[in-house]
């Protein structure tokens, strides 16, 4: 089990024991921190993720941040895929926000990405102008402002991938969820990302819950919408050009 202690006395460690009580504590933080927790990986699945059961080339990781007394301040769930990393979720307890916990977790995540010689890590994030009113109200109750979140993600080094992106399922009537943008944190200095890398990563990520055939179709559609071999990286506070001038919700 590896751990990293930051100057602010926040320790980040990888959870490897499926019976570690930190998983339950992080699960509570996840439920309290996100306006639609039913859209996330359920905390009941966390023990299976850390046990590495039946994942093939996909390596699942859960990191938690703890204070000097061992109290869990936050955590993150991410996946090391053959092509790149993908961060499913990162959350910090309300009482611990503003203490550098999110930065410590993201830094530890990047350390794992580097150690596996991957080019960077993807994530997706709600763009506030495409949230419907009910979701905006629900998010306000968690104490999180989506605009502040996008500014924080930019400060961490993530950038918006300038492509029309949506999750294939999870929206109205089970259709695509279109209030998200795809983000990428390159480990090198680049203002573009290869379309092939984006498509291959999403195919691998979606394949775990869509099945390989559906994931391949969705990834091919994403690559087609990119319109070329390279995709620009924009500030994380921006949305792709596809969405500009359109209204949702």
mmCIF file of C-alpha atoms in Angstrom:
data_model
loop_
_atom_site.group_PDB
_atom_site.id
_atom_site.type_symbol
_atom_site.label_atom_id
_atom_site.label_comp_id
_atom_site.label_asym_id
_atom_site.label_seq_id
_atom_site.Cartn_x
_atom_site.Cartn_y
_atom_site.Cartn_z
ATOM 1 C CA UNK A 1 0.000 0.000 0.000
ATOM 2 C CA UNK A 2 1.488 3.335 -1.017
ATOM 3 C CA UNK A 3 0.814 6.716 0.560
ATOM 4 C CA UNK A 4 1.859 10.317 0.117
ATOM 5 C CA UNK A 5 1.881 12.979 2.819
ATOM 6 C CA UNK A 6 1.397 16.567 1.707
ATOM 7 C CA UNK A 7 2.737 19.647 3.511
ATOM 8 C CA UNK A 8 -0.764 20.334 4.892
ATOM 9 C CA UNK A 9 -0.717 16.990 6.776
ATOM 10 C CA UNK A 10 -3.142 15.375 4.349
ATOM 11 C CA UNK A 11 -2.114 11.818 3.575
ATOM 12 C CA UNK A 12 -3.222 10.231 0.315
ATOM 13 C CA UNK A 13 -3.136 6.462 0.046
ATOM 14 C CA UNK A 14 -4.366 3.790 -2.314
ATOM 15 C CA UNK A 15 -6.965 1.455 -0.831
ATOM 16 C CA UNK A 16 -6.196 -2.198 -1.584
ATOM 17 C CA UNK A 17 -8.148 -4.009 1.142
ATOM 18 C CA UNK A 18 -11.822 -4.503 0.201
ATOM 19 C CA UNK A 19 -12.670 -4.457 3.918
ATOM 20 C CA UNK A 20 -10.922 -1.127 4.593
ATOM 21 C CA UNK A 21 -13.392 1.127 6.484
ATOM 22 C CA UNK A 22 -12.140 4.076 4.436
ATOM 23 C CA UNK A 23 -14.255 2.780 1.545
ATOM 24 C CA UNK A 24 -17.466 3.239 3.493
ATOM 25 C CA UNK A 25 -16.374 6.708 4.613
ATOM 26 C CA UNK A 26 -15.541 7.726 1.050
ATOM 27 C CA UNK A 27 -18.883 6.312 -0.088
ATOM 28 C CA UNK A 28 -20.679 8.649 2.309
ATOM 29 C CA UNK A 29 -18.680 11.612 1.004
ATOM 30 C CA UNK A 30 -19.571 10.655 -2.560
ATOM 31 C CA UNK A 31 -23.270 10.434 -1.731
ATOM 32 C CA UNK A 32 -23.212 13.827 0.011
ATOM 33 C CA UNK A 33 -21.040 15.623 -2.549
ATOM 34 C CA UNK A 34 -22.739 14.936 -5.879
ATOM 35 C CA UNK A 35 -26.188 16.107 -6.887
ATOM 36 C CA UNK A 36 -26.979 12.855 -8.745
ATOM 37 C CA UNK A 37 -25.174 10.066 -6.856
ATOM 38 C CA UNK A 38 -27.260 7.418 -8.626
ATOM 39 C CA UNK A 39 -25.305 8.281 -11.795
ATOM 40 C CA UNK A 40 -21.997 7.297 -10.164
ATOM 41 C CA UNK A 41 -20.334 3.984 -9.377
ATOM 42 C CA UNK A 42 -22.255 2.776 -6.289
ATOM 43 C CA UNK A 43 -20.203 2.621 -3.072
ATOM 44 C CA UNK A 44 -21.255 -1.012 -2.748
ATOM 45 C CA UNK A 45 -19.055 -1.751 -5.767
ATOM 46 C CA UNK A 46 -15.945 -0.169 -4.212
ATOM 47 C CA UNK A 47 -14.711 -3.405 -2.559
ATOM 48 C CA UNK A 48 -14.853 -5.188 -5.919
ATOM 49 C CA UNK A 49 -12.906 -2.373 -7.585
ATOM 50 C CA UNK A 50 -10.054 -2.458 -5.088
ATOM 51 C CA UNK A 51 -9.978 -6.255 -5.187
ATOM 52 C CA UNK A 52 -9.430 -6.075 -8.950
ATOM 53 C CA UNK A 53 -12.001 -8.709 -9.772
ATOM 54 C CA UNK A 54 -12.418 -9.541 -13.461
ATOM 55 C CA UNK A 55 -11.178 -6.288 -14.974
ATOM 56 C CA UNK A 56 -8.702 -7.566 -17.571
ATOM 57 C CA UNK A 57 -6.533 -4.702 -18.859
ATOM 58 C CA UNK A 58 -8.551 -2.136 -16.938
ATOM 59 C CA UNK A 59 -6.957 -1.431 -13.559
ATOM 60 C CA UNK A 60 -9.299 0.274 -11.109
ATOM 61 C CA UNK A 61 -7.965 2.509 -8.371
ATOM 62 C CA UNK A 62 -9.442 4.196 -5.306
ATOM 63 C CA UNK A 63 -7.382 6.731 -3.397
ATOM 64 C CA UNK A 64 -8.445 8.365 -0.140
ATOM 65 C CA UNK A 65 -7.139 11.467 1.584
ATOM 66 C CA UNK A 66 -6.947 11.374 5.379
ATOM 67 C CA UNK A 67 -5.981 13.781 8.118
ATOM 68 C CA UNK A 68 -3.468 13.057 10.864
ATOM 69 C CA UNK A 69 -6.140 11.266 12.915
ATOM 70 C CA UNK A 70 -7.090 9.002 10.017
ATOM 71 C CA UNK A 71 -10.391 10.669 9.207
ATOM 72 C CA UNK A 72 -11.271 10.428 5.504
ATOM 73 C CA UNK A 73 -11.426 13.892 3.919
ATOM 74 C CA UNK A 74 -12.082 12.834 0.346
ATOM 75 C CA UNK A 75 -11.320 10.302 -2.311
ATOM 76 C CA UNK A 76 -11.188 9.529 -5.992
ATOM 77 C CA UNK A 77 -12.080 6.622 -8.276
ATOM 78 C CA UNK A 78 -10.107 6.270 -11.503
ATOM 79 C CA UNK A 79 -9.127 3.669 -14.048
ATOM 80 C CA UNK A 80 -5.821 2.910 -15.742
ATOM 81 C CA UNK A 81 -6.740 1.812 -19.251
ATOM 82 C CA UNK A 82 -4.290 0.576 -21.901
ATOM 83 C CA UNK A 83 -4.400 3.953 -23.681
ATOM 84 C CA UNK A 84 -4.785 6.521 -20.858
ATOM 85 C CA UNK A 85 -6.361 7.084 -17.480
ATOM 86 C CA UNK A 86 -9.995 8.012 -16.851
ATOM 87 C CA UNK A 87 -11.180 9.619 -13.621
ATOM 88 C CA UNK A 88 -14.738 8.631 -12.746
ATOM 89 C CA UNK A 89 -15.106 10.770 -9.636
ATOM 90 C CA UNK A 90 -13.285 12.931 -7.117
ATOM 91 C CA UNK A 91 -14.932 14.374 -4.009
ATOM 92 C CA UNK A 92 -13.921 16.254 -0.882
ATOM 93 C CA UNK A 93 -16.008 16.380 2.289
ATOM 94 C CA UNK A 94 -17.738 19.717 2.709
ATOM 95 C CA UNK A 95 -15.898 20.506 5.951
ATOM 96 C CA UNK A 96 -12.516 19.787 4.309
ATOM 97 C CA UNK A 97 -12.919 21.935 1.191
ATOM 98 C CA UNK A 98 -10.346 24.649 0.635
ATOM 99 C CA UNK A 99 -7.530 22.686 2.302
ATOM 100 C CA UNK A 100 -5.854 21.361 -0.829
ATOM 101 C CA UNK A 101 -7.398 17.891 -0.535
ATOM 102 C CA UNK A 102 -8.560 17.779 -4.154
ATOM 103 C CA UNK A 103 -5.148 18.886 -5.397
ATOM 104 C CA UNK A 104 -3.446 16.222 -3.286
ATOM 105 C CA UNK A 105 -5.746 13.512 -4.651
ATOM 106 C CA UNK A 106 -5.283 14.633 -8.242
ATOM 107 C CA UNK A 107 -1.520 14.813 -7.807
ATOM 108 C CA UNK A 108 -1.420 11.264 -6.490
ATOM 109 C CA UNK A 109 -3.588 10.138 -9.398
ATOM 110 C CA UNK A 110 -1.164 11.695 -11.873
ATOM 111 C CA UNK A 111 1.647 9.856 -10.117
ATOM 112 C CA UNK A 112 -0.029 6.529 -10.913
ATOM 113 C CA UNK A 113 -0.663 7.622 -14.509
ATOM 114 C CA UNK A 114 3.023 8.490 -14.927
ATOM 115 C CA UNK A 115 4.133 5.260 -13.294
ATOM 116 C CA UNK A 116 2.161 3.315 -15.903
ATOM 117 C CA UNK A 117 3.665 5.366 -18.764
ATOM 118 C CA UNK A 118 0.302 6.733 -19.893
ATOM 119 C CA UNK A 119 0.022 10.101 -21.710
ATOM 120 C CA UNK A 120 -2.556 11.624 -19.377
ATOM 121 C CA UNK A 121 -5.941 11.230 -17.770
ATOM 122 C CA UNK A 122 -9.459 11.989 -18.998
ATOM 123 C CA UNK A 123 -12.537 12.960 -17.004
ATOM 124 C CA UNK A 124 -15.927 14.403 -17.752
ATOM 125 C CA UNK A 125 -17.642 17.281 -16.034
ATOM 126 C CA UNK A 126 -20.990 19.036 -16.172
ATOM 127 C CA UNK A 127 -21.070 22.327 -18.042
ATOM 128 C CA UNK A 128 -23.383 24.539 -15.970
ATOM 129 C CA UNK A 129 -25.097 26.279 -18.884
ATOM 130 C CA UNK A 130 -26.467 22.899 -20.017
ATOM 131 C CA UNK A 131 -27.780 21.765 -16.653
ATOM 132 C CA UNK A 132 -31.517 21.758 -16.248
ATOM 133 C CA UNK A 133 -33.005 23.832 -13.388
ATOM 134 C CA UNK A 134 -33.708 20.815 -11.187
ATOM 135 C CA UNK A 135 -30.086 19.640 -11.401
ATOM 136 C CA UNK A 136 -28.799 23.143 -10.671
ATOM 137 C CA UNK A 137 -30.987 23.307 -7.563
ATOM 138 C CA UNK A 138 -29.889 19.851 -6.433
ATOM 139 C CA UNK A 139 -26.234 20.718 -6.897
ATOM 140 C CA UNK A 140 -26.603 23.932 -4.915
ATOM 141 C CA UNK A 141 -27.736 21.826 -1.955
ATOM 142 C CA UNK A 142 -24.388 19.998 -1.969
ATOM 143 C CA UNK A 143 -22.534 23.286 -1.539
ATOM 144 C CA UNK A 144 -20.803 22.923 -4.907
ATOM 145 C CA UNK A 145 -20.934 25.578 -7.623
ATOM 146 C CA UNK A 146 -20.385 23.969 -11.058
ATOM 147 C CA UNK A 147 -18.600 27.067 -12.354
ATOM 148 C CA UNK A 148 -16.217 26.979 -9.404
ATOM 149 C CA UNK A 149 -15.643 23.287 -10.075
ATOM 150 C CA UNK A 150 -14.645 23.932 -13.684
ATOM 151 C CA UNK A 151 -12.282 26.701 -12.563
ATOM 152 C CA UNK A 152 -10.748 24.309 -10.034
ATOM 153 C CA UNK A 153 -10.322 21.610 -12.675
ATOM 154 C CA UNK A 154 -8.546 24.097 -14.924
ATOM 155 C CA UNK A 155 -6.223 25.048 -12.065
ATOM 156 C CA UNK A 156 -5.381 21.357 -11.607
ATOM 157 C CA UNK A 157 -4.307 21.136 -15.258
ATOM 158 C CA UNK A 158 -7.347 19.659 -16.979
ATOM 159 C CA UNK A 159 -8.503 21.055 -20.317
ATOM 160 C CA UNK A 160 -11.735 20.743 -22.305
ATOM 161 C CA UNK A 161 -11.478 18.470 -25.343
ATOM 162 C CA UNK A 162 -13.052 20.444 -28.214
ATOM 163 C CA UNK A 163 -15.392 17.706 -29.418
ATOM 164 C CA UNK A 164 -19.130 17.070 -29.133
ATOM 165 C CA UNK A 165 -19.195 14.585 -26.260
ATOM 166 C CA UNK A 166 -21.958 12.865 -24.354
ATOM 167 C CA UNK A 167 -22.391 9.780 -22.265
ATOM 168 C CA UNK A 168 -24.334 7.239 -24.326
ATOM 169 C CA UNK A 169 -26.863 6.542 -21.554
ATOM 170 C CA UNK A 170 -28.139 8.302 -18.463
ATOM 171 C CA UNK A 171 -30.155 11.155 -19.963
ATOM 172 C CA UNK A 172 -33.914 11.565 -20.345
ATOM 173 C CA UNK A 173 -35.664 8.260 -21.150
ATOM 174 C CA UNK A 174 -32.284 6.507 -20.963
ATOM 175 C CA UNK A 175 -30.821 8.392 -23.894
ATOM 176 C CA UNK A 176 -27.506 10.218 -24.030
ATOM 177 C CA UNK A 177 -26.503 12.531 -21.197
ATOM 178 C CA UNK A 178 -25.586 15.782 -22.928
ATOM 179 C CA UNK A 179 -24.703 18.182 -20.100
ATOM 180 C CA UNK A 180 -21.128 16.887 -19.830
ATOM 181 C CA UNK A 181 -17.868 17.899 -21.495
ATOM 182 C CA UNK A 182 -14.846 15.642 -21.890
ATOM 183 C CA UNK A 183 -11.680 16.920 -20.192
ATOM 184 C CA UNK A 184 -8.060 15.802 -20.481
ATOM 185 C CA UNK A 185 -4.938 16.406 -18.424
ATOM 186 C CA UNK A 186 -1.931 15.748 -20.672
ATOM 187 C CA UNK A 187 1.272 14.878 -18.878
ATOM 188 C CA UNK A 188 3.250 16.675 -21.550
ATOM 189 C CA UNK A 189 2.857 20.212 -22.813
ATOM 190 C CA UNK A 190 0.357 20.105 -25.631
ATOM 191 C CA UNK A 191 -2.589 22.133 -26.822
ATOM 192 C CA UNK A 192 -4.096 19.190 -28.736
ATOM 193 C CA UNK A 193 -4.914 15.539 -28.127
ATOM 194 C CA UNK A 194 -4.957 12.791 -30.747
ATOM 195 C CA UNK A 195 -8.439 11.762 -31.863
ATOM 196 C CA UNK A 196 -7.324 8.127 -31.890
ATOM 197 C CA UNK A 197 -6.322 8.397 -28.220
ATOM 198 C CA UNK A 198 -9.680 9.924 -27.268
ATOM 199 C CA UNK A 199 -11.674 7.298 -29.157
ATOM 200 C CA UNK A 200 -9.620 4.337 -27.929
ATOM 201 C CA UNK A 201 -9.802 5.488 -24.313
ATOM 202 C CA UNK A 202 -13.551 5.989 -24.409
ATOM 203 C CA UNK A 203 -14.058 2.654 -26.139
ATOM 204 C CA UNK A 204 -12.138 0.933 -23.336
ATOM 205 C CA UNK A 205 -13.935 2.901 -20.612
ATOM 206 C CA UNK A 206 -17.444 2.497 -22.025
ATOM 207 C CA UNK A 207 -16.884 -1.166 -22.830
ATOM 208 C CA UNK A 208 -17.117 -2.109 -19.144
ATOM 209 C CA UNK A 209 -20.773 -1.085 -18.955
ATOM 210 C CA UNK A 210 -22.016 -0.793 -22.555
ATOM 211 C CA UNK A 211 -20.467 -3.951 -23.969
ATOM 212 C CA UNK A 212 -17.750 -3.983 -26.590
ATOM 213 C CA UNK A 213 -19.930 -3.612 -29.681
ATOM 214 C CA UNK A 214 -21.912 -0.638 -28.400
ATOM 215 C CA UNK A 215 -18.773 0.980 -26.992
ATOM 216 C CA UNK A 216 -17.038 0.629 -30.367
ATOM 217 C CA UNK A 217 -19.961 2.309 -32.149
ATOM 218 C CA UNK A 218 -20.080 5.179 -29.682
ATOM 219 C CA UNK A 219 -16.310 5.720 -29.824
ATOM 220 C CA UNK A 220 -16.402 5.701 -33.640
ATOM 221 C CA UNK A 221 -19.127 8.341 -33.574
ATOM 222 C CA UNK A 222 -17.040 10.466 -31.226
ATOM 223 C CA UNK A 223 -14.047 10.216 -33.568
ATOM 224 C CA UNK A 224 -16.205 11.165 -36.551
ATOM 225 C CA UNK A 225 -17.476 14.260 -34.744
ATOM 226 C CA UNK A 226 -13.872 15.283 -34.061
ATOM 227 C CA UNK A 227 -13.413 15.848 -37.781
ATOM 228 C CA UNK A 228 -9.645 15.327 -37.904
ATOM 229 C CA UNK A 229 -6.632 13.556 -36.402
ATOM 230 C CA UNK A 230 -6.055 16.109 -33.610
ATOM 231 C CA UNK A 231 -8.514 17.839 -31.253
ATOM 232 C CA UNK A 232 -7.824 21.199 -29.638
ATOM 233 C CA UNK A 233 -7.604 21.493 -25.872
ATOM 234 C CA UNK A 234 -9.468 24.501 -24.479
ATOM 235 C CA UNK A 235 -9.565 26.025 -20.996
ATOM 236 C CA UNK A 236 -11.519 23.746 -18.664
ATOM 237 C CA UNK A 237 -13.909 26.630 -18.065
ATOM 238 C CA UNK A 238 -14.962 26.541 -21.748
ATOM 239 C CA UNK A 239 -17.334 24.243 -23.581
ATOM 240 C CA UNK A 240 -16.593 22.793 -27.041
ATOM 241 C CA UNK A 241 -17.499 24.877 -30.080
ATOM 242 C CA UNK A 242 -20.261 22.404 -30.956
ATOM 243 C CA UNK A 243 -22.306 23.571 -27.971
ATOM 244 C CA UNK A 244 -21.791 27.311 -28.268
ATOM 245 C CA UNK A 245 -24.997 29.111 -29.089
ATOM 246 C CA UNK A 246 -27.079 26.035 -28.261
ATOM 247 C CA UNK A 247 -29.297 25.900 -25.198
ATOM 248 C CA UNK A 248 -30.120 22.872 -23.122
ATOM 249 C CA UNK A 249 -32.523 22.479 -20.245
#
